[in-house]
Amino acid sequence: MVLHLRGTVVLDDEREAGEAWVVGGRLTFERPSVEPTAVLDGWVLPGLVDVHCHIGLAADGAVDAATAELQALADRDSGVLLVRDAGSPADTAWVRDRDDLPRLIRAGRHLALPKRYLRHYGRELGSTDDLPGAVLEEAARGDGWVKLVADWIDRDLGPDGDLTPLWPADVLAAAVAGAHSVGARVTAHTFATESLDALLDAGVDCLEHATGATPDQIDRIAALGIPVTATLLQIAQFEAIAAQGDERYPRFAARMRALHARRYQLVRDLHEAQVPVLVGTDAGGTLSHGRIADEAAELVRAGLPAREVVAAASWRTREWLGVPGIAEGESADVVVYDADPREHIGVLEHPRVVVLRGAVVAQA
Ligand SMILES: [Zn+2]
């Protein structure tokens, strides 16, 4: 099958082409000698990236393979052709053998402590000292990423229960150094201000949520060049989480409300400090899959330029994850739109054609 891509083919921040072709599943800018099977007109973008997504996870924990497949298909049909999972209790290595499912970069299981994360989601270690060893095990199980839970409510504090860090700073430093020694990168779930400095000292490679970042910490994150996945769809749920905690954990509830109230300002502050703000839906768990357009729209609502959000949802993050975008000879993983999503972010809601590994896998 030969596809002719025509219109505006977006390569990156700077470069566009007027046309390209798909031959034998690969992209080329050289006109093939055979007639194309189909002509796809429009705005052609490198396949979208959901950088915080949990295939294999639902509200009560791990799901079976059939459910995980439906999750992956929902992501794919939304234009997401590359997923970095941010921890999954199910072994989803098989997804990587399926040509019709998005490319998947797994992080193994979330690393947490008993009662210090959502039940049935993570791997609960017996002691904080077990973290460095567990990081090495999950690094071996995953595809180059490890996910830590850096802070969570400590309910043992009773009415004073609030977000507190899970790991001592020296343990975190040893754990991150261990991951780096085997070539893995580390990302961390963090809501609280109190966990961030130790994560940055330890040399973490990415931050998830980072809702507690202070101006000084934002400056540190910027200086270190660490991206932050904003997960605004997830942060939108903080008000409901606070309401559940009002009676027993008033401190925690007040904190979650404050983090919720400043969520858009935080995203603007990160962007103004030139921190890369990544697009991740946090699908799996309580949020449904296939909502990359909603997350992107939230980031624009927060005040980020649509061009920046689209770049982060596509070529820039593909490059950061080491997966090629639209380039000569690379796998044809592209999404075609009727209009330019860099001008109107809502365009992302309606991909017209999704091409994965050279095959048309979804069509409006
Ligand atoms: Zn998550």
Short mmCIF file of C-alpha atoms and ligand atoms in Angstrom, two decimals:
data_model
loop_
_atom_site.label_atom_id
_atom_site.label_comp_id
_atom_site.label_asym_id
_atom_site.label_seq_id
_atom_site.Cartn_x
_atom_site.Cartn_y
_atom_site.Cartn_z
CA MET A 1 0.00 0.00 0.00
CA VAL A 2 1.25 3.48 -0.93
CA LEU A 3 -0.24 6.55 0.78
CA HIS A 4 0.20 10.10 -0.46
CA LEU A 5 0.17 12.62 2.40
CA ARG A 6 -0.63 16.07 1.07
CA GLY A 7 -1.20 19.52 2.52
CA THR A 8 0.90 20.59 5.48
CA VAL A 9 3.19 17.91 6.81
CA VAL A 10 4.52 19.17 10.15
CA LEU A 11 7.99 17.88 10.97
CA ASP A 12 8.88 19.95 14.02
CA ASP A 13 8.86 23.50 15.43
CA GLU A 14 10.60 24.91 12.37
CA ARG A 15 10.02 22.64 9.40
CA GLU A 16 7.04 21.69 7.26
CA ALA A 17 6.72 19.85 3.97
CA GLY A 18 3.99 20.03 1.33
CA GLU A 19 3.77 16.29 0.84
CA ALA A 20 5.20 12.94 1.78
CA TRP A 21 4.48 9.29 1.00
CA VAL A 22 4.13 6.06 2.89
CA VAL A 23 5.71 3.12 1.11
CA GLY A 24 6.09 -0.27 2.78
CA GLY A 25 5.10 1.24 6.12
CA ARG A 26 7.88 3.86 5.92
CA LEU A 27 7.83 7.58 5.30
CA THR A 28 9.56 9.06 2.30
CA PHE A 29 9.77 12.49 0.70
CA GLU A 30 10.63 10.97 -2.67
CA ARG A 31 7.70 10.44 -5.02
CA PRO A 32 7.33 6.70 -5.57
CA SER A 33 7.03 5.30 -9.08
CA VAL A 34 3.70 3.56 -8.33
CA GLU A 35 0.32 5.26 -8.04
CA PRO A 36 -0.78 5.84 -4.42
CA THR A 37 -3.55 3.63 -3.03
CA ALA A 38 -5.00 6.65 -1.24
CA VAL A 39 -4.41 10.39 -0.96
CA LEU A 40 -4.74 11.88 2.51
CA ASP A 41 -5.15 15.67 2.46
CA GLY A 42 -4.86 17.92 5.47
CA TRP A 43 -2.54 18.73 8.32
CA VAL A 44 -0.28 15.76 8.96
CA LEU A 45 1.40 15.51 12.36
CA PRO A 46 3.76 12.97 13.92
CA GLY A 47 1.67 10.58 16.03
CA LEU A 48 0.65 12.05 19.36
CA VAL A 49 2.29 11.06 22.64
CA ASP A 50 0.52 10.43 25.94
CA VAL A 51 3.40 10.67 28.34
CA HIS A 52 1.45 9.76 31.48
CA CYS A 53 -0.96 6.95 30.77
CA HIS A 54 -1.66 3.65 32.51
CA ILE A 55 -2.51 0.82 30.13
CA GLY A 56 -3.44 -2.19 32.26
CA LEU A 57 -4.85 -0.17 35.16
CA ALA A 58 -8.41 0.74 36.13
CA ALA A 59 -10.03 2.09 39.28
CA ASP A 60 -9.59 -1.15 41.25
CA GLY A 61 -6.12 -2.06 40.04
CA ALA A 62 -4.86 -4.37 37.31
CA VAL A 63 -7.18 -5.27 34.42
CA ASP A 64 -7.18 -8.30 32.12
CA ALA A 65 -5.56 -8.27 28.70
CA ALA A 66 -8.88 -7.74 26.86
CA THR A 67 -9.55 -4.57 28.86
CA ALA A 68 -5.99 -3.33 28.45
CA GLU A 69 -6.39 -3.84 24.70
CA LEU A 70 -9.52 -1.66 24.67
CA GLN A 71 -7.62 1.02 26.58
CA ALA A 72 -4.79 0.94 24.06
CA LEU A 73 -7.25 1.10 21.15
CA ALA A 74 -9.01 4.12 22.69
CA ASP A 75 -5.63 5.84 22.98
CA ARG A 76 -4.74 4.95 19.41
CA ASP A 77 -8.00 6.12 17.91
CA SER A 78 -7.53 9.50 19.63
CA GLY A 79 -4.28 9.90 17.65
CA VAL A 80 -1.95 8.70 20.43
CA LEU A 81 0.59 6.42 18.76
CA LEU A 82 3.22 6.51 21.50
CA VAL A 83 2.54 5.95 25.20
CA ARG A 84 4.95 6.23 28.06
CA ASP A 85 3.17 4.32 30.78
CA ALA A 86 3.53 5.83 34.20
CA GLY A 87 3.32 2.56 36.10
CA SER A 88 1.04 -0.42 35.59
CA PRO A 89 0.23 -3.34 37.90
CA ALA A 90 -0.48 -5.56 34.85
CA ASP A 91 2.25 -7.00 32.68
CA THR A 92 1.56 -5.30 29.36
CA ALA A 93 4.75 -6.36 27.56
CA TRP A 94 2.55 -8.15 24.98
CA VAL A 95 1.29 -4.77 23.70
CA ARG A 96 4.71 -4.29 22.17
CA ASP A 97 4.18 -7.33 19.92
CA ARG A 98 1.00 -5.92 18.41
CA ASP A 99 1.41 -3.87 15.24
CA ASP A 100 -2.10 -2.44 15.59
CA LEU A 101 -1.52 -0.96 19.06
CA PRO A 102 0.41 2.19 19.99
CA ARG A 103 4.10 1.98 20.72
CA LEU A 104 4.48 1.50 24.46
CA ILE A 105 7.33 2.48 26.75
CA ARG A 106 6.67 0.76 30.07
CA ALA A 107 7.78 1.81 33.53
CA GLY A 108 7.11 -1.42 35.43
CA ARG A 109 5.03 -1.07 38.58
CA HIS A 110 4.70 2.12 40.64
CA LEU A 111 6.95 1.89 43.69
CA ALA A 112 5.23 2.83 46.95
CA LEU A 113 4.84 1.80 50.59
CA PRO A 114 1.92 0.06 52.34
CA LYS A 115 -1.04 2.45 52.82
CA ARG A 116 0.92 5.19 51.06
CA TYR A 117 -0.70 5.05 47.64
CA LEU A 118 -3.90 3.83 46.00
CA ARG A 119 -4.62 0.21 46.91
CA HIS A 120 -3.81 -2.42 44.27
CA TYR A 121 -2.00 0.09 42.05
CA GLY A 122 1.61 -0.03 43.09
CA ARG A 123 4.22 -2.40 44.41
CA GLU A 124 4.27 -1.81 48.15
CA LEU A 125 7.75 -2.21 49.60
CA GLY A 126 8.33 -3.54 53.11
CA SER A 127 10.74 -0.76 54.03
CA THR A 128 12.09 2.46 52.56
CA ASP A 129 15.51 0.77 52.39
CA ASP A 130 14.12 -1.61 49.76
CA LEU A 131 13.70 1.19 47.23
CA PRO A 132 17.10 1.07 45.47
CA GLY A 133 16.82 -2.69 44.89
CA ALA A 134 13.21 -2.45 43.74
CA VAL A 135 14.11 0.34 41.31
CA LEU A 136 16.67 -1.96 39.68
CA GLU A 137 14.08 -4.76 39.42
CA GLU A 138 11.45 -2.51 37.83
CA ALA A 139 14.07 -1.02 35.51
CA ALA A 140 14.82 -4.55 34.30
CA ARG A 141 11.10 -5.23 33.83
CA GLY A 142 10.26 -1.98 32.02
CA ASP A 143 11.45 -0.22 28.91
CA GLY A 144 13.80 2.36 30.35
CA TRP A 145 11.59 4.16 32.85
CA VAL A 146 10.85 3.67 36.54
CA LYS A 147 7.97 5.31 38.43
CA LEU A 148 8.15 6.28 42.10
CA VAL A 149 5.40 7.56 44.35
CA ALA A 150 7.21 10.40 46.13
CA ASP A 151 4.44 11.64 48.43
CA TRP A 152 0.95 10.67 49.58
CA ILE A 153 -1.37 11.27 52.52
CA ASP A 154 -0.11 9.77 55.77
CA ARG A 155 -3.33 8.69 57.47
CA ASP A 156 -1.45 7.49 60.56
CA LEU A 157 -1.19 11.15 61.56
CA GLY A 158 -4.95 11.17 62.26
CA PRO A 159 -6.54 14.62 61.92
CA ASP A 160 -3.07 15.98 61.10
CA GLY A 161 -2.92 13.58 58.15
CA ASP A 162 -1.45 15.35 55.15
CA LEU A 163 0.81 14.80 52.15
CA THR A 164 4.28 13.74 53.30
CA PRO A 165 7.29 12.29 51.47
CA LEU A 166 7.61 8.49 51.36
CA TRP A 167 11.39 8.19 51.06
CA PRO A 168 14.37 9.64 52.93
CA ALA A 169 16.56 11.82 50.71
CA ASP A 170 19.59 9.49 50.84
CA VAL A 171 17.50 6.50 49.81
CA LEU A 172 16.03 8.45 46.90
CA ALA A 173 19.48 9.52 45.77
CA ALA A 174 20.74 5.92 45.85
CA ALA A 175 17.66 4.70 43.99
CA VAL A 176 17.91 7.26 41.18
CA ALA A 177 21.68 6.72 40.85
CA GLY A 178 21.03 2.99 40.57
CA ALA A 179 18.48 3.50 37.80
CA HIS A 180 20.88 5.74 35.91
CA SER A 181 23.67 3.18 36.27
CA VAL A 182 21.59 0.69 34.27
CA GLY A 183 20.48 3.29 31.72
CA ALA A 184 16.93 3.81 33.07
CA ARG A 185 15.24 7.13 33.72
CA VAL A 186 13.10 7.87 36.76
CA THR A 187 9.88 9.81 37.06
CA ALA A 188 7.98 10.55 40.24
CA HIS A 189 4.43 11.14 41.31
CA THR A 190 4.52 14.29 43.44
CA PHE A 191 1.70 16.49 44.74
CA ALA A 192 3.53 17.98 47.76
CA THR A 193 6.04 20.80 48.08
CA GLU A 194 7.98 18.79 50.69
CA SER A 195 9.07 15.98 48.37
CA LEU A 196 10.42 18.07 45.51
CA ASP A 197 13.84 19.21 46.70
CA ALA A 198 14.96 15.68 47.51
CA LEU A 199 13.75 14.49 44.09
CA LEU A 200 15.70 17.25 42.37
CA ASP A 201 18.78 16.60 44.53
CA ALA A 202 18.54 12.92 43.60
CA GLY A 203 18.59 13.75 39.88
CA VAL A 204 15.10 12.59 38.91
CA ASP A 205 14.45 12.80 35.14
CA CYS A 206 10.81 13.90 35.04
CA LEU A 207 8.07 15.01 37.43
CA GLU A 208 4.41 13.96 37.36
CA HIS A 209 1.88 16.55 38.59
CA ALA A 210 4.39 18.62 40.62
CA THR A 211 1.44 20.60 41.97
CA GLY A 212 3.35 21.72 45.06
CA ALA A 213 6.24 23.42 43.25
CA THR A 214 7.17 26.78 44.82
CA PRO A 215 8.72 29.63 42.76
CA ASP A 216 12.19 28.59 43.98
CA GLN A 217 11.54 24.99 43.06
CA ILE A 218 10.24 26.00 39.63
CA ASP A 219 13.53 27.85 39.10
CA ARG A 220 15.44 24.70 40.10
CA ILE A 221 13.34 22.51 37.79
CA ALA A 222 13.98 24.95 34.95
CA ALA A 223 17.72 25.11 35.60
CA LEU A 224 17.92 21.30 35.60
CA GLY A 225 15.85 21.10 32.40
CA ILE A 226 13.40 18.58 33.85
CA PRO A 227 9.97 18.30 32.19
CA VAL A 228 6.76 18.31 34.20
CA THR A 229 3.64 16.38 33.16
CA ALA A 230 0.83 18.70 34.23
CA THR A 231 -2.04 16.12 34.20
CA LEU A 232 -4.71 18.83 34.47
CA LEU A 233 -7.54 16.31 33.99
CA GLN A 234 -6.28 14.58 37.13
CA ILE A 235 -5.77 17.81 39.11
CA ALA A 236 -9.37 18.76 38.25
CA GLN A 237 -10.40 15.90 40.54
CA PHE A 238 -8.62 17.39 43.60
CA GLU A 239 -11.76 19.20 44.75
CA ALA A 240 -13.64 15.89 44.90
CA ILE A 241 -10.68 14.24 46.70
CA ALA A 242 -10.67 17.12 49.21
CA ALA A 243 -14.40 16.71 49.83
CA GLN A 244 -13.84 13.04 50.77
CA GLY A 245 -11.20 14.05 53.31
CA ASP A 246 -13.01 16.97 54.91
CA GLU A 247 -14.22 15.13 58.01
CA ARG A 248 -11.17 13.12 59.01
CA TYR A 249 -8.27 14.90 57.34
CA PRO A 250 -9.00 18.63 57.28
CA ARG A 251 -5.36 19.62 56.69
CA PHE A 252 -5.11 17.34 53.69
CA ALA A 253 -8.43 18.59 52.33
CA ALA A 254 -7.33 22.22 52.64
CA ARG A 255 -4.06 21.46 50.89
CA MET A 256 -5.72 19.66 47.98
CA ARG A 257 -8.13 22.58 47.55
CA ALA A 258 -5.24 25.05 47.46
CA LEU A 259 -3.37 22.95 44.88
CA HIS A 260 -6.52 22.72 42.80
CA ALA A 261 -7.08 26.49 42.95
CA ARG A 262 -3.59 27.31 41.66
CA ARG A 263 -3.36 24.61 38.97
CA TYR A 264 -3.60 26.91 35.94
CA GLN A 265 -1.27 29.48 37.48
CA LEU A 266 1.29 26.72 38.14
CA VAL A 267 1.21 25.62 34.51
CA ARG A 268 1.72 29.23 33.37
CA ASP A 269 4.57 29.70 35.85
CA LEU A 270 6.29 26.51 34.67
CA HIS A 271 5.94 27.56 31.05
CA GLU A 272 7.20 31.09 31.73
CA ALA A 273 10.24 29.58 33.47
CA GLN A 274 10.78 27.52 30.28
CA VAL A 275 10.11 24.21 31.96
CA PRO A 276 8.84 21.77 29.30
CA VAL A 277 5.21 21.07 30.19
CA LEU A 278 4.27 17.60 28.94
CA VAL A 279 0.86 16.32 27.89
CA GLY A 280 -0.31 13.29 29.85
CA THR A 281 -3.89 12.23 30.45
CA ASP A 282 -3.25 10.03 33.52
CA ALA A 283 -5.73 7.62 31.92
CA GLY A 284 -6.21 4.32 33.72
CA GLY A 285 -7.17 4.47 37.35
CA THR A 286 -10.12 6.84 37.56
CA LEU A 287 -9.77 8.58 34.16
CA SER A 288 -10.78 7.02 30.87
CA HIS A 289 -8.41 6.45 27.96
CA GLY A 290 -8.45 8.43 24.72
CA ARG A 291 -8.64 11.93 26.21
CA ILE A 292 -5.45 13.55 24.90
CA ALA A 293 -7.51 16.29 23.21
CA ASP A 294 -9.19 17.13 26.52
CA GLU A 295 -5.86 17.38 28.34
CA ALA A 296 -4.42 19.54 25.57
CA ALA A 297 -7.47 21.81 25.72
CA GLU A 298 -7.03 22.15 29.49
CA LEU A 299 -3.42 23.26 29.01
CA VAL A 300 -4.55 25.92 26.54
CA ARG A 301 -7.29 26.98 28.94
CA ALA A 302 -4.56 27.38 31.58
CA GLY A 303 -2.83 29.86 29.30
CA LEU A 304 -0.30 27.88 27.25
CA PRO A 305 -0.10 28.68 23.52
CA ALA A 306 -1.74 25.97 21.39
CA ARG A 307 1.44 25.68 19.28
CA GLU A 308 3.43 24.77 22.39
CA VAL A 309 0.87 22.24 23.56
CA VAL A 310 0.71 20.53 20.16
CA ALA A 311 4.51 20.39 19.96
CA ALA A 312 4.63 18.84 23.43
CA ALA A 313 1.90 16.34 22.49
CA SER A 314 3.77 15.29 19.35
CA TRP A 315 7.26 15.77 17.94
CA ARG A 316 9.05 17.31 20.89
CA THR A 317 8.13 14.54 23.29
CA ARG A 318 8.71 11.82 20.70
CA GLU A 319 12.25 13.13 20.37
CA TRP A 320 12.72 13.31 24.14
CA LEU A 321 11.60 9.67 24.40
CA GLY A 322 13.93 8.67 21.56
CA VAL A 323 11.18 7.78 19.06
CA PRO A 324 11.44 9.33 15.57
CA GLY A 325 8.67 11.53 14.17
CA ILE A 326 8.20 12.33 10.50
CA ALA A 327 11.54 11.74 8.80
CA GLU A 328 12.86 9.91 5.74
CA GLY A 329 12.77 6.14 6.19
CA GLU A 330 11.07 6.16 9.61
CA SER A 331 7.94 4.23 10.49
CA ALA A 332 4.79 6.00 9.26
CA ASP A 333 3.08 6.89 12.54
CA VAL A 334 1.05 9.99 11.70
CA VAL A 335 -2.29 11.65 12.33
CA VAL A 336 -4.17 13.68 9.72
CA TYR A 337 -6.48 16.55 10.69
CA ASP A 338 -8.89 18.72 8.68
CA ALA A 339 -7.43 21.91 10.17
CA ASP A 340 -4.32 23.06 12.00
CA PRO A 341 -4.44 22.13 15.71
CA ARG A 342 -1.66 24.66 16.33
CA GLU A 343 -4.22 27.35 15.53
CA HIS A 344 -7.24 25.76 17.23
CA ILE A 345 -6.52 23.16 19.87
CA GLY A 346 -10.05 21.73 19.53
CA VAL A 347 -9.00 20.27 16.17
CA LEU A 348 -7.25 17.48 18.13
CA GLU A 349 -10.67 16.13 19.13
CA HIS A 350 -11.35 14.90 15.61
CA PRO A 351 -8.44 13.14 13.92
CA ARG A 352 -9.57 12.29 10.38
CA VAL A 353 -7.12 9.48 9.71
CA VAL A 354 -4.73 7.66 12.03
CA VAL A 355 -1.83 5.85 10.37
CA LEU A 356 0.22 3.48 12.51
CA ARG A 357 3.25 1.61 11.12
CA GLY A 358 2.04 2.56 7.65
CA ALA A 359 -1.49 1.15 8.05
CA VAL A 360 -4.67 3.20 8.28
CA VAL A 361 -5.97 2.06 11.68
CA ALA A 362 -8.73 4.63 12.23
CA GLN A 363 -10.69 6.88 9.95
CA ALA A 364 -13.46 9.38 10.74
ZN ZN B 1 -0.84 8.35 37.01
#
